[in-house]
mmCIF file of C-alpha atoms in Angstrom:
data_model
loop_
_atom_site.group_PDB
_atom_site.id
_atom_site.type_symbol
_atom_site.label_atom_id
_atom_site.label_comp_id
_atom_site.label_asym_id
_atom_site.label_seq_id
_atom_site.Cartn_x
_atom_site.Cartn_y
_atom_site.Cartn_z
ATOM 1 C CA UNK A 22 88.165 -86.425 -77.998
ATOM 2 C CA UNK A 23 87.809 -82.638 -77.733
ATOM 3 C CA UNK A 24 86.932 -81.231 -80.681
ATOM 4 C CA UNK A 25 85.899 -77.369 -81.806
ATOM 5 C CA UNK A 26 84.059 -76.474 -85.259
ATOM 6 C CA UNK A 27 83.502 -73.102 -86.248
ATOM 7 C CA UNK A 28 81.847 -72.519 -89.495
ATOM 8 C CA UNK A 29 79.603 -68.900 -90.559
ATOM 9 C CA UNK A 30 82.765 -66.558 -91.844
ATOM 10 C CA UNK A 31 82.617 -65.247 -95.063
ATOM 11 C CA UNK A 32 82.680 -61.907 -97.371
ATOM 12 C CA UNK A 33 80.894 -59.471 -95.781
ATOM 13 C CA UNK A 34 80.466 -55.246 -96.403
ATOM 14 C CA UNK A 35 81.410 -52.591 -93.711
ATOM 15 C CA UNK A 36 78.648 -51.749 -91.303
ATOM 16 C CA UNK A 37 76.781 -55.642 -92.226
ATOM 17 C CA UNK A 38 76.253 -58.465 -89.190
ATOM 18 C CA UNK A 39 77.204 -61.726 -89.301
ATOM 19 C CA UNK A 40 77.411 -65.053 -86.817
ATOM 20 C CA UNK A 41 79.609 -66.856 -86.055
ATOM 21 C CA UNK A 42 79.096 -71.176 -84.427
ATOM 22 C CA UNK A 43 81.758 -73.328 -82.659
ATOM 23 C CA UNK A 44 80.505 -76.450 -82.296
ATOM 24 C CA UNK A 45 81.880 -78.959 -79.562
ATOM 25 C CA UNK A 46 81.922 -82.020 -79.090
ATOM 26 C CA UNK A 47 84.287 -83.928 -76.500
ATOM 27 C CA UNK A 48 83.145 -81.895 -73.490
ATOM 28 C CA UNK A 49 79.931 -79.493 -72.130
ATOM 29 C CA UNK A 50 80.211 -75.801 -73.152
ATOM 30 C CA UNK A 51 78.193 -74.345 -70.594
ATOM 31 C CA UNK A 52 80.693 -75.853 -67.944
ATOM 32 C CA UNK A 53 83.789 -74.278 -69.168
ATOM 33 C CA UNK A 54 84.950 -70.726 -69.988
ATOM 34 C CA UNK A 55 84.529 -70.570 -73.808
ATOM 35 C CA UNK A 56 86.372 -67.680 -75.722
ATOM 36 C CA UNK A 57 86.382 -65.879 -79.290
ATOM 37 C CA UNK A 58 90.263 -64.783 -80.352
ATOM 38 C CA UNK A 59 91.079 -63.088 -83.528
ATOM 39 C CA UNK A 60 93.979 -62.795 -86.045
ATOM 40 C CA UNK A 61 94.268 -60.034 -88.586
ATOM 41 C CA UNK A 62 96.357 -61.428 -92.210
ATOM 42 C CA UNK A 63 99.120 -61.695 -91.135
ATOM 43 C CA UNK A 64 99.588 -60.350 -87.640
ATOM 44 C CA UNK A 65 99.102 -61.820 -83.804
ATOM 45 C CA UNK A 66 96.805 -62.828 -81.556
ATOM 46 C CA UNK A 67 94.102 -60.929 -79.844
ATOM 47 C CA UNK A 68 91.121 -61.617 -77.739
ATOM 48 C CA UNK A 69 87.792 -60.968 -78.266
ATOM 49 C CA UNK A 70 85.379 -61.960 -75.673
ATOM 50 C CA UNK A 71 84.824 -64.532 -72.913
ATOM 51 C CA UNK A 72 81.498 -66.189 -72.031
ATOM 52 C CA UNK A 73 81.890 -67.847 -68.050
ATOM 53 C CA UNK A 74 80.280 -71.113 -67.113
ATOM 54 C CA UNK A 75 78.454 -68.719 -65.025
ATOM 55 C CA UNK A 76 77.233 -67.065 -67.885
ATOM 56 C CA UNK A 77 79.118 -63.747 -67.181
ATOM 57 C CA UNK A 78 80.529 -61.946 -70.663
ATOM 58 C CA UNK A 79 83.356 -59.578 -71.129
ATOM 59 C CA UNK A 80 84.866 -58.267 -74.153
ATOM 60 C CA UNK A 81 87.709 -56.436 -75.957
ATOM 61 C CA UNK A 82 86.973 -52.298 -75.820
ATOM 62 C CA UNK A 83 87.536 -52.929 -79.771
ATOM 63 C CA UNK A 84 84.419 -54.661 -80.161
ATOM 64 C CA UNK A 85 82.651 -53.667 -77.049
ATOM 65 C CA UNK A 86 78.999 -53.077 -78.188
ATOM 66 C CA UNK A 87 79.069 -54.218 -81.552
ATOM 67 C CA UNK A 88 79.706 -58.420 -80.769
ATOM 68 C CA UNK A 89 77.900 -60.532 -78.771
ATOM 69 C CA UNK A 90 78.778 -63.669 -76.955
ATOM 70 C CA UNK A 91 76.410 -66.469 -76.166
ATOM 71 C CA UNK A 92 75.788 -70.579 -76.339
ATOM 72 C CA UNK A 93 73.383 -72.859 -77.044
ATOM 73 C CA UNK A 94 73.324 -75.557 -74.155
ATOM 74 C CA UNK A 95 71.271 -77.875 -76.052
ATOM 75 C CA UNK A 96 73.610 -77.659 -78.960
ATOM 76 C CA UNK A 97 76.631 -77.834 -76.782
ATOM 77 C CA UNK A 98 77.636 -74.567 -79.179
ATOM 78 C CA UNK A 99 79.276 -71.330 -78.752
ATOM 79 C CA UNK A 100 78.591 -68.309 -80.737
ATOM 80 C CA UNK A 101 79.623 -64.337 -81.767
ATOM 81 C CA UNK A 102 77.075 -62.141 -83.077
ATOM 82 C CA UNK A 103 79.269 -59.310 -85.139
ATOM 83 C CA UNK A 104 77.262 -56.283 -86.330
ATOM 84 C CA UNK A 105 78.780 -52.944 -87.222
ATOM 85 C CA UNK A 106 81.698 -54.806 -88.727
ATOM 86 C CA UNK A 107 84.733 -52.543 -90.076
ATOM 87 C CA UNK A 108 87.427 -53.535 -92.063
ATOM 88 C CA UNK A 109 89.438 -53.374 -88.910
ATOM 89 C CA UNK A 110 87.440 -56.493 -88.191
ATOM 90 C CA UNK A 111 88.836 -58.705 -90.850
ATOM 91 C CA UNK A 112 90.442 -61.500 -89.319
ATOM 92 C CA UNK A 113 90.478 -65.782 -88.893
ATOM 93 C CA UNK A 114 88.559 -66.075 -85.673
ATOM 94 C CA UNK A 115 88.782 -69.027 -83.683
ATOM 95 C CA UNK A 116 86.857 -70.047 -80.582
ATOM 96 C CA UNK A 117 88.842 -71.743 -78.065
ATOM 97 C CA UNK A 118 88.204 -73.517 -74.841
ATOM 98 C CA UNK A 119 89.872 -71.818 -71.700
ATOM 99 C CA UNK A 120 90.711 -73.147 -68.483
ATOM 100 C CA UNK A 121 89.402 -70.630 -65.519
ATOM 101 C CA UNK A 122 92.042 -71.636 -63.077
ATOM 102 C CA UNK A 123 94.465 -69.338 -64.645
ATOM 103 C CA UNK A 124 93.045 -68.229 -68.003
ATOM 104 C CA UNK A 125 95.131 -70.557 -70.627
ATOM 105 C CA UNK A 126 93.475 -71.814 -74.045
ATOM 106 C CA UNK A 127 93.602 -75.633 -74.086
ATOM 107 C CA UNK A 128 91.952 -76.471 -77.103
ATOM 108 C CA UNK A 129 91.728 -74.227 -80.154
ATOM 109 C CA UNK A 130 88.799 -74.680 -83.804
ATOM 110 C CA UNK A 131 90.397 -74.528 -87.049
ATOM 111 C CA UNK A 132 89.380 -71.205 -87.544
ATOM 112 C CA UNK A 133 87.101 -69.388 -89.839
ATOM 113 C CA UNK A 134 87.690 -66.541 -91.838
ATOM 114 C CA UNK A 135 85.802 -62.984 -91.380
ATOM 115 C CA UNK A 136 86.260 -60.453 -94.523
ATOM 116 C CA UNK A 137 85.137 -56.926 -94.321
ATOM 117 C CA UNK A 138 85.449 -54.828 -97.590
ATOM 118 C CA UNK A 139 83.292 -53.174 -100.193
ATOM 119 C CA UNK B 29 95.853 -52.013 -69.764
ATOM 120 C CA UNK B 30 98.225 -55.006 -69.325
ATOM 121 C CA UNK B 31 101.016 -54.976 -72.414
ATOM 122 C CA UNK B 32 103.414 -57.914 -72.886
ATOM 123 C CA UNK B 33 106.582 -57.359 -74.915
ATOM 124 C CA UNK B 34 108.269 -60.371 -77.441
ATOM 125 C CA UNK B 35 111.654 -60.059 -79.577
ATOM 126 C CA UNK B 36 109.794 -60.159 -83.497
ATOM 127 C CA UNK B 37 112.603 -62.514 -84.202
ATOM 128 C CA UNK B 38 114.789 -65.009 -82.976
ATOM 129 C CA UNK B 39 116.966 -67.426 -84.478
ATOM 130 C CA UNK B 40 118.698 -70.968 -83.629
ATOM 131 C CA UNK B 41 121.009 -73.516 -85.134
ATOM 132 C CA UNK B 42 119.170 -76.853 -85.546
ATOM 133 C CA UNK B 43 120.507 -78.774 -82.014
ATOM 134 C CA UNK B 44 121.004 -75.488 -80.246
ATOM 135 C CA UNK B 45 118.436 -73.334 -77.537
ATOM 136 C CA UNK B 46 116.214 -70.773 -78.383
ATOM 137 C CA UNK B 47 114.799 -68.544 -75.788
ATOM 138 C CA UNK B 48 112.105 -66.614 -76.686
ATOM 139 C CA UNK B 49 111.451 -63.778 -73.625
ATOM 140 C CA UNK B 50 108.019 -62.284 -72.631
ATOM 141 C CA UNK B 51 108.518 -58.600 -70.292
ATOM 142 C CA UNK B 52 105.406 -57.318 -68.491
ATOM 143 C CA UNK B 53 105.512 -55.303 -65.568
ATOM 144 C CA UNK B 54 105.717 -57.329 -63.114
ATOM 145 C CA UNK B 55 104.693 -60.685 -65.151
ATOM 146 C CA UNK B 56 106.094 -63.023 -62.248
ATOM 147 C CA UNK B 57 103.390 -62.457 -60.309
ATOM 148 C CA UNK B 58 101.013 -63.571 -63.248
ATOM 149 C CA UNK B 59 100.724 -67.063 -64.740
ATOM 150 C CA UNK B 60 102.329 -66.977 -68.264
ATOM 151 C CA UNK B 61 101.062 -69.333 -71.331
ATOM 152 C CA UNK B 62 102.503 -70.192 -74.553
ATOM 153 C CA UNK B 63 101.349 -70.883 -77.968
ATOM 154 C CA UNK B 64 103.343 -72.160 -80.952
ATOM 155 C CA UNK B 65 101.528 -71.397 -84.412
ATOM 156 C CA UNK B 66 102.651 -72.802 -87.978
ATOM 157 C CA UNK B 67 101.348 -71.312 -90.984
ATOM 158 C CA UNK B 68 98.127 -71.652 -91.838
ATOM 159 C CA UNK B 69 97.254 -73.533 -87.775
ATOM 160 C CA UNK B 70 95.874 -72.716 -85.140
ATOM 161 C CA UNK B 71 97.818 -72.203 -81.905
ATOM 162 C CA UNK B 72 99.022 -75.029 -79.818
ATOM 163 C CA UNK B 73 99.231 -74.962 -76.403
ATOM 164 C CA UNK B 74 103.048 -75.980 -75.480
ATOM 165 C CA UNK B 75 103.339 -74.384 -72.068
ATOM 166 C CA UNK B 76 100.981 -73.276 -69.217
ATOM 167 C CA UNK B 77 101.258 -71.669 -65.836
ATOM 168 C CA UNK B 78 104.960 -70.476 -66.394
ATOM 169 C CA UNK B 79 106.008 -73.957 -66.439
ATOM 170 C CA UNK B 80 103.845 -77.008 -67.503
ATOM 171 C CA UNK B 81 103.758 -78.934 -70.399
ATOM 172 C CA UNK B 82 100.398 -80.283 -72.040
ATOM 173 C CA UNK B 83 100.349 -84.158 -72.626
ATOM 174 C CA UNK B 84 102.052 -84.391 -76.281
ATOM 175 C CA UNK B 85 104.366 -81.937 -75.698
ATOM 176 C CA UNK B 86 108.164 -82.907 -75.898
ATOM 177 C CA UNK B 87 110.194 -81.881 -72.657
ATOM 178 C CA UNK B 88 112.705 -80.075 -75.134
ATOM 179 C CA UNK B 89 109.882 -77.337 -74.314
ATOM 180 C CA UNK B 90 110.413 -75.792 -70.578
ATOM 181 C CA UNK B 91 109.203 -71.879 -69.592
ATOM 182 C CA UNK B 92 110.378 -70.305 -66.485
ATOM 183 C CA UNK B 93 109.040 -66.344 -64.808
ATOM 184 C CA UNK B 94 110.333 -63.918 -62.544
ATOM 185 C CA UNK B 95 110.369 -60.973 -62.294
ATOM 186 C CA UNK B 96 109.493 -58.746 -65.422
ATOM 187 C CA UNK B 97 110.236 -61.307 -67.848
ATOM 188 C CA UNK B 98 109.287 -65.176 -68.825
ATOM 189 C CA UNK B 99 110.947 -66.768 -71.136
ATOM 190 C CA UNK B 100 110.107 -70.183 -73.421
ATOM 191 C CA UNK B 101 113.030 -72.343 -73.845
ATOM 192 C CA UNK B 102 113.019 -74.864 -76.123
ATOM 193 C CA UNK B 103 116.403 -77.296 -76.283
ATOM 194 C CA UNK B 104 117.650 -78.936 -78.649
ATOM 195 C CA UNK B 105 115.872 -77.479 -81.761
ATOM 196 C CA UNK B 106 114.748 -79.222 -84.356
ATOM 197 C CA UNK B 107 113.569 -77.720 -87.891
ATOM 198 C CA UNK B 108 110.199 -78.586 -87.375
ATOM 199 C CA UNK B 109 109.795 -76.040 -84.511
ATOM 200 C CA UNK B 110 110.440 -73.510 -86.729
ATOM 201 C CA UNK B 111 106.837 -71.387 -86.435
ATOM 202 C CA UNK B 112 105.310 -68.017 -84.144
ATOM 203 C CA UNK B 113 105.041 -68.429 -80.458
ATOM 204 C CA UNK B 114 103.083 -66.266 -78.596
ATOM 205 C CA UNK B 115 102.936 -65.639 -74.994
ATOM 206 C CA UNK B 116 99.455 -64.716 -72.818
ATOM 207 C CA UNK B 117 98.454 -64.071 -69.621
ATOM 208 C CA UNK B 118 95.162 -63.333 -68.382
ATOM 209 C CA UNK B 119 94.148 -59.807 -65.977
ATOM 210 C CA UNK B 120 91.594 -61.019 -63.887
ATOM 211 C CA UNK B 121 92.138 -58.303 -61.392
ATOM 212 C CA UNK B 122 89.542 -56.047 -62.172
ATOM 213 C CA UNK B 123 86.097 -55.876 -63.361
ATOM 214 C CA UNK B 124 87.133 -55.479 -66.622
ATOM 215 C CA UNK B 125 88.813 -59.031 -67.393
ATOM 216 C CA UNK B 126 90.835 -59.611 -70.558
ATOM 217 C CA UNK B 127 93.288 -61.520 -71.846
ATOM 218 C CA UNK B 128 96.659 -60.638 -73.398
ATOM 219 C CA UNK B 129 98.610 -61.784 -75.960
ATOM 220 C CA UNK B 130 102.700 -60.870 -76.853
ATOM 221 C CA UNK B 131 103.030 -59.987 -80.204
ATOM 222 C CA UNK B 132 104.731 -62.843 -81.153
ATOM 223 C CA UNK B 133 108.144 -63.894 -82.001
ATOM 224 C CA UNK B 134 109.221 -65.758 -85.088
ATOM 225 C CA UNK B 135 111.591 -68.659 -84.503
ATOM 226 C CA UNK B 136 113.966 -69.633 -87.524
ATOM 227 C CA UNK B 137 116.022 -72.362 -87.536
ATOM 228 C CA UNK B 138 118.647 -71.552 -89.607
#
């Protein structure tokens, strides 16, 4: 059974780092296309950044050069390092599992919450 | 960059169809996904590649695309579909890949 944990969220001031897991279980990171997407209180969906079985990266322009995508093979985990975090950052972030034959997200974490304030 | 266009809203009689529509330029030639998010979920996968269902999902969910528009029909609605669906698509035309969500619609069932 596929199965995503994220875990590392929490209260944290503008301009302070944090990072973010996923663990998995149920299938080999490094051999899929692994993905961080975000969801401000109460509004939609929007991707963060993409790591490639490959080991390519890409990223949203809004967090381009502040986050950092990566994985542990040994730990079969996926992770996003966040520093410079703004308010504008505050968000449930999920990591997801996404099929590279035409970009969907098959399997989704439970989501862990990010909070930027003062 | 690639922008995808939902209705905020829509709303359906328990029984009858709700289409939910999707506009991109041109979004026919792309592969469009679905997600369908209660409060307090994550998303669910319901439909990929315009039309496909994921194991688990009932076939009362169907998508269709041409054109500038996709839509997400789902038949014979029942109270517990009552949630946010989102559409996506993913621009991997260029160097600079990303992936794009709709800005979801919510469906009541009245």
């Amino acid at each position: 059974e596929v199965q995503l944990v994220e875990s590392g969220g929490g209260l944290v001031q503008p301009g302070g780092s944090l990072r973010l897991s996923c663990a998995a279980s149920g299938f080999t990171v490094s051999s899929n296309y692994m993905s961080w997407v975000r969801q401000a209180p109460g509004k939609g969906l929007e991707w963060v950044s993409v790591i490639y079985s490959g080991g390519s990266t890409y990223y949203a322009d809004s967090v381009k050069g502040r986050f950092t995508i990566s994985r542990d093979n040994s730990k079969n985990t996926l992770y996003l390092q966040m520093n410079s975090l703004r308010a504008e950052d505050t968000a449930v972030y999920y990591c997801a599992r996404t099929y590279d034959s035409s970009g969907y997200y098959g399997y989704w974490g439970q989501g862990t919450l990010v909070t930027v304030s003062s | 960059s690639y922008v995808l266009t939902q209705p905020p809203s829509v709303s359906v009689a328990p029984g009858q169809t709700a289409r939910i529509t999707c506009g991109g330029n041109n979004i026919g030639s792309k592969s469009v996904h679905w997600y369908q998010q209660k409060p307090g979920q994550a998303p669910v996968l319901v439909v990929y590649d315009d039309s496909d269902r994921p194991s688990g999902i009932p076939e009362r969910f169907s998508g269709s695309n041409s054109g500038n528009t996709a839509t997400l029909t789902i038949s014979r609605v029942e109270a517990g579909d009552e949630a946010d669906y989102y559409c996506q698509v993913w621009d991997s035309s260029s160097d600079h890949r990303s992936w794009v969500f709709g800005g979801g619609t919510k469906l009541t069932v009245l």
